[in-house]
Coordinates of N, CA and C in Angstrom, one line a residue:
M11 N 138.1 97.0 35.7 CA 138.2 97.8 36.9 C 139.1 97.1 37.9
T12 N 140.1 97.7 38.5 CA 140.9 97.1 39.5 C 140.9 98.0 40.7
V13 N 141.2 97.4 41.9 CA 141.2 98.1 43.2 C 142.6 98.0 43.7
T14 N 143.2 99.2 44.0 CA 144.6 99.2 44.5 C 144.6 100.1 45.7
G15 N 144.9 99.6 46.9 CA 145.0 100.4 48.1 C 143.7 101.0 48.4
G16 N 143.6 102.4 48.5 CA 142.4 103.1 48.9 C 141.7 103.7 47.7
T17 N 142.1 103.3 46.5 CA 141.5 103.9 45.3 C 140.9 102.8 44.4
T18 N 140.0 103.2 43.5 CA 139.4 102.3 42.5 C 139.9 102.7 41.1
T19 N 140.6 101.8 40.4 CA 141.1 102.2 39.1 C 140.2 101.6 38.0
A20 N 139.6 102.5 37.2 CA 138.8 102.1 36.1 C 139.5 102.3 34.8
R21 N 139.4 101.3 33.9 CA 140.0 101.5 32.5 C 138.9 101.8 31.5
L22 N 139.2 103.0 30.9 CA 138.2 103.3 29.8 C 138.5 102.7 28.5
R23 N 137.6 102.1 27.8 CA 137.8 101.4 26.6 C 138.3 102.3 25.5
A24 N 138.0 103.6 25.5 CA 138.3 104.5 24.4 C 139.8 104.7 24.3
D25 N 140.5 105.1 25.3 CA 141.9 105.3 25.1 C 142.7 104.5 26.2
D26 N 142.0 103.6 26.9 CA 142.7 102.7 27.9 C 143.5 103.6 28.9
T27 N 143.0 104.8 29.2 CA 143.6 105.7 30.2 C 142.9 105.4 31.6
P28 N 143.7 105.0 32.5 CA 143.1 104.6 33.9 C 142.6 105.9 34.5
V29 N 141.5 105.7 35.2 CA 140.9 106.8 36.0 C 140.8 106.4 37.4
D30 N 141.4 107.1 38.3 CA 141.3 106.7 39.8 C 140.2 107.4 40.4
I31 N 139.3 106.6 41.1 CA 138.2 107.2 41.8 C 138.3 106.7 43.3
S32 N 138.2 107.7 44.2 CA 138.2 107.4 45.6 C 137.1 106.4 46.0
R33 N 137.4 105.5 47.0 CA 136.3 104.6 47.4 C 135.1 105.2 47.9
V34 N 135.2 106.3 48.8 CA 134.0 106.9 49.3 C 133.1 107.5 48.3
P35 N 133.6 108.3 47.4 CA 132.7 108.8 46.3 C 132.1 107.7 45.5
A36 N 132.9 106.6 45.3 CA 132.3 105.5 44.5 C 131.1 104.9 45.2
R37 N 131.3 104.7 46.5 CA 130.2 104.1 47.3 C 129.0 105.0 47.3
E38 N 129.2 106.3 47.5 CA 128.1 107.3 47.5 C 127.4 107.3 46.1
A39 N 128.2 107.1 45.1 CA 127.5 107.1 43.7 C 126.7 105.9 43.6
A40 N 127.2 104.7 44.1 CA 126.4 103.5 44.1 C 125.1 103.6 44.9
E41 N 125.2 104.2 46.0 CA 124.0 104.3 46.9 C 123.0 105.2 46.2
R42 N 123.5 106.3 45.6 CA 122.5 107.1 44.9 C 121.8 106.4 43.8
E43 N 122.6 105.6 43.1 CA 121.9 104.8 42.0 C 120.9 103.8 42.6
L44 N 121.3 103.1 43.6 CA 120.4 102.1 44.2 C 119.2 102.7 44.9
S45 N 119.3 104.1 45.2 CA 118.2 104.7 45.9 C 117.0 105.1 44.9
D46 N 117.3 104.9 43.7 CA 116.3 105.2 42.6 C 115.1 104.4 42.9
P47 N 113.9 105.0 42.9 CA 112.6 104.3 43.2 C 112.4 103.1 42.3
R48 N 112.9 103.2 41.1 CA 112.7 102.0 40.2 C 113.2 100.7 40.7
Y49 N 114.2 100.7 41.6 CA 114.8 99.5 42.2 C 113.9 99.0 43.4
H50 N 112.9 99.8 43.8 CA 112.2 99.4 45.0 C 110.7 99.3 44.8
E51 N 110.3 99.3 43.5 CA 108.9 99.3 43.3 C 108.2 98.0 43.8
N52 N 108.9 96.9 43.9 CA 108.3 95.6 44.3 C 108.7 95.3 45.7
D53 N 109.3 96.2 46.5 CA 109.6 95.9 47.9 C 108.3 95.7 48.7
P54 N 108.3 94.9 49.7 CA 107.1 94.8 50.6 C 107.0 96.0 51.4
N55 N 105.7 96.3 51.7 CA 105.4 97.5 52.5 C 105.8 97.2 54.0
L56 N 105.6 98.3 54.8 CA 105.9 98.2 56.2 C 105.2 97.0 57.0
L57 N 103.9 96.9 56.7 CA 103.1 95.9 57.3 C 103.5 94.5 56.9
Q58 N 103.8 94.3 55.6 CA 104.3 93.0 55.1 C 105.6 92.7 55.8
R59 N 106.5 93.7 55.9 CA 107.8 93.4 56.6 C 107.7 93.0 58.0
G60 N 106.7 93.7 58.7 CA 106.4 93.4 60.0 C 105.9 91.9 60.2
L61 N 105.0 91.6 59.3 CA 104.4 90.2 59.4 C 105.5 89.2 59.1
D62 N 106.4 89.5 58.1 CA 107.4 88.6 57.8 C 108.3 88.3 59.0
R63 N 108.7 89.4 59.7 CA 109.5 89.3 60.9 C 108.8 88.5 62.0
F64 N 107.5 88.8 62.1 CA 106.7 88.0 63.2 C 106.8 86.5 62.9
W65 N 106.4 86.1 61.6 CA 106.4 84.7 61.3 C 107.8 84.1 61.4
E66 N 108.8 84.9 61.1 CA 110.2 84.4 61.3 C 110.4 84.1 62.8
W67 N 109.9 85.0 63.6 CA 110.1 84.8 65.1 C 109.3 83.6 65.5
V68 N 108.1 83.4 65.0 CA 107.3 82.2 65.4 C 108.0 81.0 65.0
G69 N 108.5 81.0 63.7 CA 109.2 79.8 63.3 C 110.4 79.5 64.1
D70 N 111.2 80.5 64.4 CA 112.4 80.3 65.3 C 112.0 79.7 66.6
L71 N 110.9 80.3 67.2 CA 110.4 79.8 68.5 C 110.0 78.4 68.5
F72 N 109.2 78.0 67.4 CA 108.7 76.6 67.2 C 109.9 75.7 67.0
D73 N 110.9 76.1 66.2 CA 112.1 75.2 66.0 C 112.8 75.0 67.3
A74 N 113.0 76.1 68.1 CA 113.7 75.9 69.4 C 113.0 75.0 70.3
A75 N 111.6 75.1 70.4 CA 110.8 74.4 71.3 C 110.8 72.9 70.8
S76 N 110.7 72.7 69.5 CA 110.7 71.3 69.0 C 112.1 70.7 69.2
G77 N 113.1 71.4 69.2 CA 114.4 70.9 69.4 C 114.7 70.5 70.8
A78 N 114.0 71.2 71.7 CA 114.2 70.9 73.2 C 113.2 69.9 73.7
T79 N 112.2 69.5 72.8 CA 111.2 68.5 73.3 C 111.6 67.1 72.7
P80 N 111.6 66.1 73.6 CA 111.8 64.7 73.1 C 110.8 64.3 72.0
G81 N 111.4 63.8 70.9 CA 110.5 63.5 69.8 C 110.3 64.6 68.8
G82 N 111.0 65.7 69.0 CA 111.0 66.8 68.0 C 109.6 67.4 67.8
V83 N 109.2 67.7 66.6 CA 108.0 68.3 66.3 C 106.8 67.5 66.8
I84 N 106.8 66.2 66.6 CA 105.7 65.4 67.0 C 105.6 65.4 68.6
G85 N 106.7 65.4 69.2 CA 106.7 65.5 70.7 C 106.1 66.8 71.2
L86 N 106.4 67.9 70.5 CA 105.9 69.2 70.8 C 104.4 69.2 70.7
V87 N 103.9 68.7 69.5 CA 102.4 68.7 69.3 C 101.7 67.9 70.4
V88 N 102.3 66.7 70.8 CA 101.7 65.9 71.8 C 101.6 66.6 73.1
V89 N 102.7 67.4 73.5 CA 102.7 68.1 74.7 C 101.6 69.2 74.6
V90 N 101.5 69.9 73.6 CA 100.5 71.0 73.4 C 99.1 70.4 73.6
L91 N 98.9 69.3 73.0 CA 97.6 68.7 73.0 C 97.3 68.2 74.5
L92 N 98.3 67.7 75.2 CA 98.1 67.3 76.6 C 97.8 68.5 77.5
V93 N 98.4 69.6 77.2 CA 98.2 70.9 78.0 C 96.7 71.3 77.8
I94 N 96.3 71.3 76.5 CA 94.9 71.8 76.2 C 93.9 70.8 76.9
A95 N 94.2 69.5 76.8 CA 93.2 68.6 77.4 C 93.2 68.7 78.9
A96 N 94.3 69.0 79.5 CA 94.3 69.2 81.0 C 93.6 70.4 81.4
A97 N 93.8 71.5 80.6 CA 93.0 72.8 80.9 C 91.5 72.6 80.7
A98 N 91.1 71.9 79.7 CA 89.7 71.6 79.4 C 89.1 70.8 80.6
A99 N 89.9 69.8 81.0 CA 89.3 68.9 82.1 C 89.2 69.7 83.4
L100 N 90.2 70.6 83.7 CA 90.1 71.4 84.9 C 89.0 72.4 84.8
W101 N 88.7 73.0 83.7 CA 87.6 73.9 83.5 C 86.3 73.2 83.7
W102 N 86.2 72.0 83.1 CA 84.9 71.2 83.3 C 84.7 70.8 84.7
R103 N 85.8 70.5 85.4 CA 85.7 70.0 86.8 C 85.4 71.1 87.8
L104 N 86.0 72.3 87.6 CA 85.8 73.4 88.5 C 84.7 74.4 88.1
G105 N 84.5 74.4 86.8 CA 83.5 75.4 86.3 C 84.1 76.8 86.3
T106 N 83.3 77.8 86.1 CA 83.7 79.2 86.1 C 84.1 79.5 87.5
P107 N 85.3 80.2 87.7 CA 85.7 80.6 89.0 C 84.6 81.4 89.8
H108 N 84.5 81.0 91.1 CA 83.5 81.7 91.9 C 83.9 83.1 92.3
R109 N 82.9 83.9 92.3 CA 83.2 85.3 92.9 C 83.1 85.1 94.4
A110 N 83.9 85.9 95.1 CA 83.9 85.9 96.5 C 82.6 86.4 97.1
P111 N 82.0 85.6 98.0 CA 80.7 86.1 98.6 C 80.9 87.4 99.2
G112 N 79.8 88.2 99.0 CA 79.7 89.5 99.6 C 80.3 90.6 98.7
T113 N 80.7 90.3 97.5 CA 81.1 91.3 96.6 C 80.0 92.0 96.0
T114 N 80.1 93.2 95.4 CA 79.0 93.9 94.8 C 78.3 93.1 93.8
G115 N 77.0 93.1 93.8 CA 76.2 92.4 92.8 C 75.9 91.0 93.3
D116 N 76.3 90.6 94.5 CA 76.0 89.2 95.0 C 74.7 89.2 95.9
S117 N 73.9 90.3 95.9 CA 72.8 90.3 96.8 C 71.8 89.2 96.4
L118 N 71.3 88.6 97.5 CA 70.4 87.5 97.3 C 69.1 87.8 96.6
F119 N 68.6 89.0 96.9 CA 67.3 89.5 96.3 C 67.7 90.6 95.3
A120 N 67.8 90.3 94.1 CA 68.3 91.2 93.1 C 67.1 91.9 92.4
D121 N 65.9 91.4 92.6 CA 64.7 91.9 91.8 C 63.7 92.6 92.7
G122 N 64.1 93.1 93.9 CA 63.1 93.8 94.7 C 62.4 92.9 95.7
P123 N 61.7 93.5 96.6 CA 61.0 92.7 97.7 C 59.9 91.9 97.2
R124 N 59.9 90.6 97.5 CA 58.8 89.7 97.3 C 58.6 88.8 98.5
T125 N 57.4 88.3 98.7 CA 57.1 87.4 99.8 C 57.7 86.1 99.6
A126 N 57.8 85.3 100.7 CA 58.3 83.9 100.6 C 57.3 83.1 99.7
G127 N 56.0 83.4 99.8 CA 55.1 82.7 99.0 C 55.3 82.9 97.5
D128 N 55.6 84.2 97.2 CA 55.9 84.5 95.8 C 57.1 83.7 95.3
H129 N 58.2 83.6 96.1 CA 59.4 82.9 95.7 C 59.1 81.4 95.5
R130 N 58.2 80.9 96.4 CA 57.9 79.4 96.3 C 57.1 79.1 95.0
E131 N 56.1 80.0 94.7 CA 55.4 79.8 93.5 C 56.3 79.9 92.3
A132 N 57.2 80.9 92.3 CA 58.1 81.0 91.1 C 59.0 79.7 91.0
A133 N 59.4 79.2 92.2 CA 60.3 78.0 92.2 C 59.5 76.8 91.7
A134 N 58.2 76.7 92.1 CA 57.4 75.6 91.6 C 57.2 75.7 90.0
R135 N 57.0 76.9 89.5 CA 56.9 77.0 88.1 C 58.2 76.6 87.3
H136 N 59.3 77.0 87.9 CA 60.5 76.6 87.2 C 60.8 75.1 87.3
A137 N 60.4 74.5 88.5 CA 60.6 73.1 88.6 C 59.7 72.3 87.7
A138 N 58.5 72.7 87.5 CA 57.6 72.1 86.6 C 58.1 72.1 85.2
A139 N 58.8 73.1 84.8 CA 59.3 73.3 83.5 C 60.7 72.7 83.3
G140 N 61.3 72.1 84.5 CA 62.6 71.5 84.4 C 63.8 72.5 84.4
R141 N 63.4 73.7 84.8 CA 64.5 74.8 84.9 C 65.0 74.8 86.3
W142 N 65.9 73.8 86.6 CA 66.4 73.6 88.0 C 67.2 74.7 88.5
N143 N 68.0 75.3 87.7 CA 68.8 76.4 88.2 C 67.9 77.5 88.8
Q144 N 67.0 77.9 88.1 CA 66.1 79.0 88.6 C 65.2 78.5 89.7
A145 N 64.8 77.2 89.7 CA 64.0 76.6 90.8 C 64.9 76.7 92.1
V146 N 66.1 76.3 92.0 CA 67.0 76.4 93.2 C 67.1 77.8 93.7
Q147 N 67.3 78.7 92.8 CA 67.5 80.1 93.2 C 66.2 80.6 93.9
E148 N 65.1 80.4 93.4 CA 63.9 80.9 93.9 C 63.5 80.2 95.3
R149 N 63.8 78.9 95.3 CA 63.5 78.2 96.6 C 64.4 78.7 97.7
T150 N 65.7 79.0 97.4 CA 66.6 79.5 98.4 C 66.2 80.8 98.9
R151 N 65.7 81.7 97.9 CA 65.2 83.0 98.3 C 64.0 82.9 99.2
A152 N 63.2 81.9 98.9 CA 61.9 81.7 99.7 C 62.3 81.3 101.2
I153 N 63.4 80.5 101.3 CA 63.8 80.1 102.7 C 64.2 81.4 103.4
V154 N 65.1 82.2 102.8 CA 65.6 83.4 103.5 C 64.4 84.4 103.8
R155 N 63.6 84.6 102.8 CA 62.4 85.5 103.1 C 61.5 85.0 104.1
A156 N 61.3 83.7 104.2 CA 60.4 83.2 105.3 C 61.0 83.4 106.6
L157 N 62.4 83.3 106.7 CA 63.0 83.5 108.0 C 62.9 85.0 108.4
E158 N 63.0 85.9 107.4 CA 62.8 87.3 107.7 C 61.3 87.6 108.2
E159 N 60.4 86.9 107.5 CA 59.0 87.1 107.9 C 58.7 86.6 109.2
R160 N 59.4 85.6 109.7 CA 59.3 85.1 111.0 C 60.1 85.8 112.1
A161 N 60.8 86.9 111.6 CA 61.7 87.7 112.5 C 62.9 86.9 113.0
L162 N 63.2 85.8 112.3 CA 64.4 85.1 112.7 C 65.7 85.7 112.0
L163 N 65.4 86.5 111.0 CA 66.4 87.3 110.4 C 65.9 88.7 110.3
D164 N 66.8 89.7 110.5 CA 66.4 91.1 110.2 C 66.4 91.4 108.8
P165 N 65.4 91.8 108.2 CA 65.4 92.3 106.8 C 66.6 93.2 106.5
R166 N 67.4 92.9 105.6 CA 68.5 93.8 105.3 C 68.9 93.7 103.8
P167 N 68.8 94.9 103.1 CA 69.1 94.9 101.7 C 70.5 94.5 101.5
G168 N 70.8 93.9 100.4 CA 72.2 93.5 100.1 C 72.7 92.3 100.7
R169 N 71.9 91.6 101.5 CA 72.4 90.4 102.2 C 72.7 89.3 101.1
T170 N 73.8 88.6 101.3 CA 74.1 87.5 100.4 C 73.6 86.2 101.0
A171 N 73.5 85.2 100.2 CA 73.0 83.9 100.6 C 73.9 83.3 101.7
D172 N 75.2 83.5 101.6 CA 76.1 83.0 102.6 C 75.9 83.7 104.0
E173 N 75.7 85.0 103.9 CA 75.5 85.7 105.2 C 74.1 85.3 105.8
A174 N 73.1 85.1 105.0 CA 71.8 84.7 105.5 C 72.0 83.3 106.2
A175 N 72.7 82.4 105.6 CA 72.8 81.0 106.2 C 73.6 81.1 107.5
A176 N 74.6 82.0 107.6 CA 75.4 82.1 108.8 C 74.6 82.7 109.9
E177 N 73.8 83.7 109.6 CA 72.9 84.4 110.6 C 71.8 83.4 111.0
A178 N 71.2 82.7 110.1 CA 70.1 81.9 110.5 C 70.5 80.6 111.3
S179 N 71.8 80.3 111.1 CA 72.3 79.1 111.8 C 72.4 79.4 113.3
R180 N 72.4 80.6 113.7 CA 72.5 80.9 115.2 C 71.1 80.7 115.8
S181 N 70.0 80.8 115.1 CA 68.7 80.6 115.6 C 68.3 79.1 115.4
L182 N 68.9 78.6 114.3 CA 68.5 77.2 113.9 C 69.7 76.3 113.8
P183 N 70.4 76.1 114.9 CA 71.7 75.4 114.8 C 71.6 74.0 114.3
A184 N 70.5 73.3 114.6 CA 70.3 72.0 114.1 C 70.3 71.9 112.6
H185 N 70.0 73.0 111.9 CA 69.9 73.0 110.5 C 71.0 73.8 109.8
A186 N 72.1 74.0 110.6 CA 73.2 74.9 110.1 C 73.8 74.2 108.9
D187 N 74.1 72.9 108.9 CA 74.8 72.3 107.8 C 73.9 72.2 106.6
D188 N 72.6 72.0 106.7 CA 71.7 72.0 105.6 C 71.6 73.4 105.0
L189 N 71.6 74.4 105.8 CA 71.5 75.8 105.3 C 72.8 76.1 104.4
R190 N 73.9 75.7 105.0 CA 75.2 75.9 104.2 C 75.2 75.2 102.9
L191 N 74.7 73.9 102.9 CA 74.7 73.2 101.7 C 73.7 73.9 100.6
A192 N 72.6 74.4 101.1 CA 71.6 75.0 100.2 C 72.2 76.2 99.6
V193 N 72.9 77.1 100.4 CA 73.4 78.3 99.7 C 74.6 78.0 98.9
R194 N 75.3 76.9 99.2 CA 76.4 76.5 98.3 C 75.9 76.1 96.9
V195 N 74.8 75.4 96.8 CA 74.2 75.1 95.6 C 73.7 76.4 94.9
F196 N 73.1 77.3 95.7 CA 72.7 78.6 95.1 C 73.9 79.3 94.5
D197 N 75.0 79.4 95.2 CA 76.2 80.1 94.7 C 76.7 79.4 93.5
D198 N 76.7 78.1 93.5 CA 77.3 77.3 92.3 C 76.5 77.6 91.0
V199 N 75.2 77.7 91.1 CA 74.4 77.9 89.9 C 74.3 79.4 89.6
T200 N 74.4 80.3 90.6 CA 74.3 81.7 90.3 C 75.5 82.4 89.9
Y201 N 76.7 82.0 90.5 CA 78.0 82.6 90.3 C 79.0 81.7 89.7
G202 N 78.8 80.3 89.9 CA 79.9 79.4 89.5 C 79.7 78.7 88.2
G203 N 78.6 79.1 87.4 CA 78.4 78.4 86.1 C 78.0 76.9 86.2
R204 N 77.6 76.4 87.4 CA 77.2 75.1 87.5 C 75.7 74.9 87.1
T205 N 75.3 73.6 86.9 CA 74.0 73.3 86.5 C 73.3 72.4 87.6
A206 N 72.2 72.9 88.2 CA 71.5 72.1 89.2 C 70.7 71.0 88.5
D207 N 70.3 70.0 89.4 CA 69.4 69.0 88.9 C 68.2 68.8 89.9
E208 N 67.4 67.9 89.5 CA 66.1 67.8 90.4 C 66.5 67.4 91.8
P209 N 67.3 66.4 92.1 CA 67.6 66.1 93.5 C 68.1 67.3 94.3
A210 N 69.0 68.1 93.7 CA 69.4 69.3 94.4 C 68.3 70.2 94.8
Y211 N 67.4 70.4 93.8 CA 66.2 71.2 94.1 C 65.3 70.7 95.2
R212 N 65.1 69.3 95.1 CA 64.2 68.7 96.1 C 64.8 68.8 97.5
R213 N 66.1 68.7 97.7 CA 66.7 68.9 99.0 C 66.4 70.2 99.5
I214 N 66.5 71.2 98.7 CA 66.2 72.6 99.2 C 64.8 72.8 99.5
E215 N 64.0 72.2 98.6 CA 62.5 72.3 98.9 C 62.1 71.6 100.2
E216 N 62.7 70.4 100.5 CA 62.4 69.8 101.8 C 62.9 70.6 102.9
L217 N 64.1 71.2 102.8 CA 64.6 72.0 103.9 C 63.7 73.2 104.1
D218 N 63.2 73.8 103.1 CA 62.2 74.9 103.3 C 61.0 74.4 104.1
A219 N 60.5 73.2 103.7 CA 59.3 72.7 104.5 C 59.7 72.4 105.9
V220 N 60.8 71.9 106.2 CA 61.2 71.5 107.5 C 61.4 72.8 108.4
L221 N 62.0 73.8 107.8 CA 62.2 75.0 108.5 C 60.9 75.7 108.9
E222 N 60.0 75.5 108.0 CA 58.6 76.1 108.3 C 58.0 75.5 109.6
R223 N 58.4 74.3 109.8 CA 57.8 73.6 111.0 C 58.7 73.7 112.2
T224 N 59.9 74.2 112.1 CA 60.9 74.3 113.1 C 60.8 75.5 114.0
R225 N 60.9 75.4 115.3 CA 60.9 76.5 116.2 C 62.3 76.8 116.5
P226 N 62.7 78.1 116.6 CA 64.1 78.4 116.8 C 64.5 78.0 118.2
T227 N 65.8 77.9 118.4 CA 66.4 77.7 119.8 C 66.1 78.9 120.6
L228 N 65.6 78.6 121.8 CA 65.1 79.7 122.6 C 66.2 80.7 123.0
D229 N 67.4 80.2 123.4 CA 68.4 81.1 123.8 C 68.8 82.0 122.7
S230 N 69.0 81.4 121.5 CA 69.4 82.1 120.3 C 68.4 83.1 119.9
A231 N 67.1 82.7 120.0 CA 66.1 83.7 119.6 C 66.0 84.8 120.6
A232 N 66.2 84.6 121.9 CA 66.2 85.6 122.9 C 67.3 86.6 122.6
A233 N 68.5 86.0 122.3 CA 69.6 86.8 122.1 C 69.5 87.7 120.9
S234 N 68.8 87.3 119.9 CA 68.6 88.0 118.7 C 67.4 88.9 118.7
G235 N 66.6 88.8 119.8 CA 65.4 89.6 119.9 C 64.2 89.1 119.1
A236 N 64.3 87.8 118.7 CA 63.2 87.2 118.0 C 62.3 86.6 118.9
P237 N 60.9 86.5 118.6 CA 60.0 85.8 119.4 C 60.2 84.3 119.3
A238 N 59.9 83.5 120.4 CA 60.1 82.1 120.4 C 59.0 81.5 119.6

């Protein structure tokens, strides 16, 4: 078979008579032949082709990154490991991100009304069992409930620990810093994924006892309508 200009010349063995076939019909004939399902029985399906393209893309991306990184593939692996280590260290240091105080679901008393004594008893049981997170939570609730029972705080559903500390600090300014520290520990263990320990609980327990013996500042109490 020879090709001349825009035609294809085929020589037949029988009489050696050339037959000219136009290129377009020849191509169409070849395409019809190749479209026969017998030629495509072992072709990969659509999913396999998609996966092949994906892994080719990943390979190209990896090659490009390793080529741009000092040390090639080994350098890239080192960089990836360093990034993972840095992320793990940051997570360990900061813990789970805190929710903003005052958002829905941050109410200090999530299980209904209970007395300060009830919360103190629950805190003592948790402390005896070494459950410091729960002990901190219950003792902080005991502090706030006791202030409500003494009319130093108005009972208000949905109040957060931060709001309670800010409001109580106006009547008990000498203990404002301790109140803020106590609710910070409460927030850390309740919303921040942190773990409390016995010293943290004992500080809140001591603050509870001190506040029970403390009289509010007269000016602040009068302004809030609380008895001295």
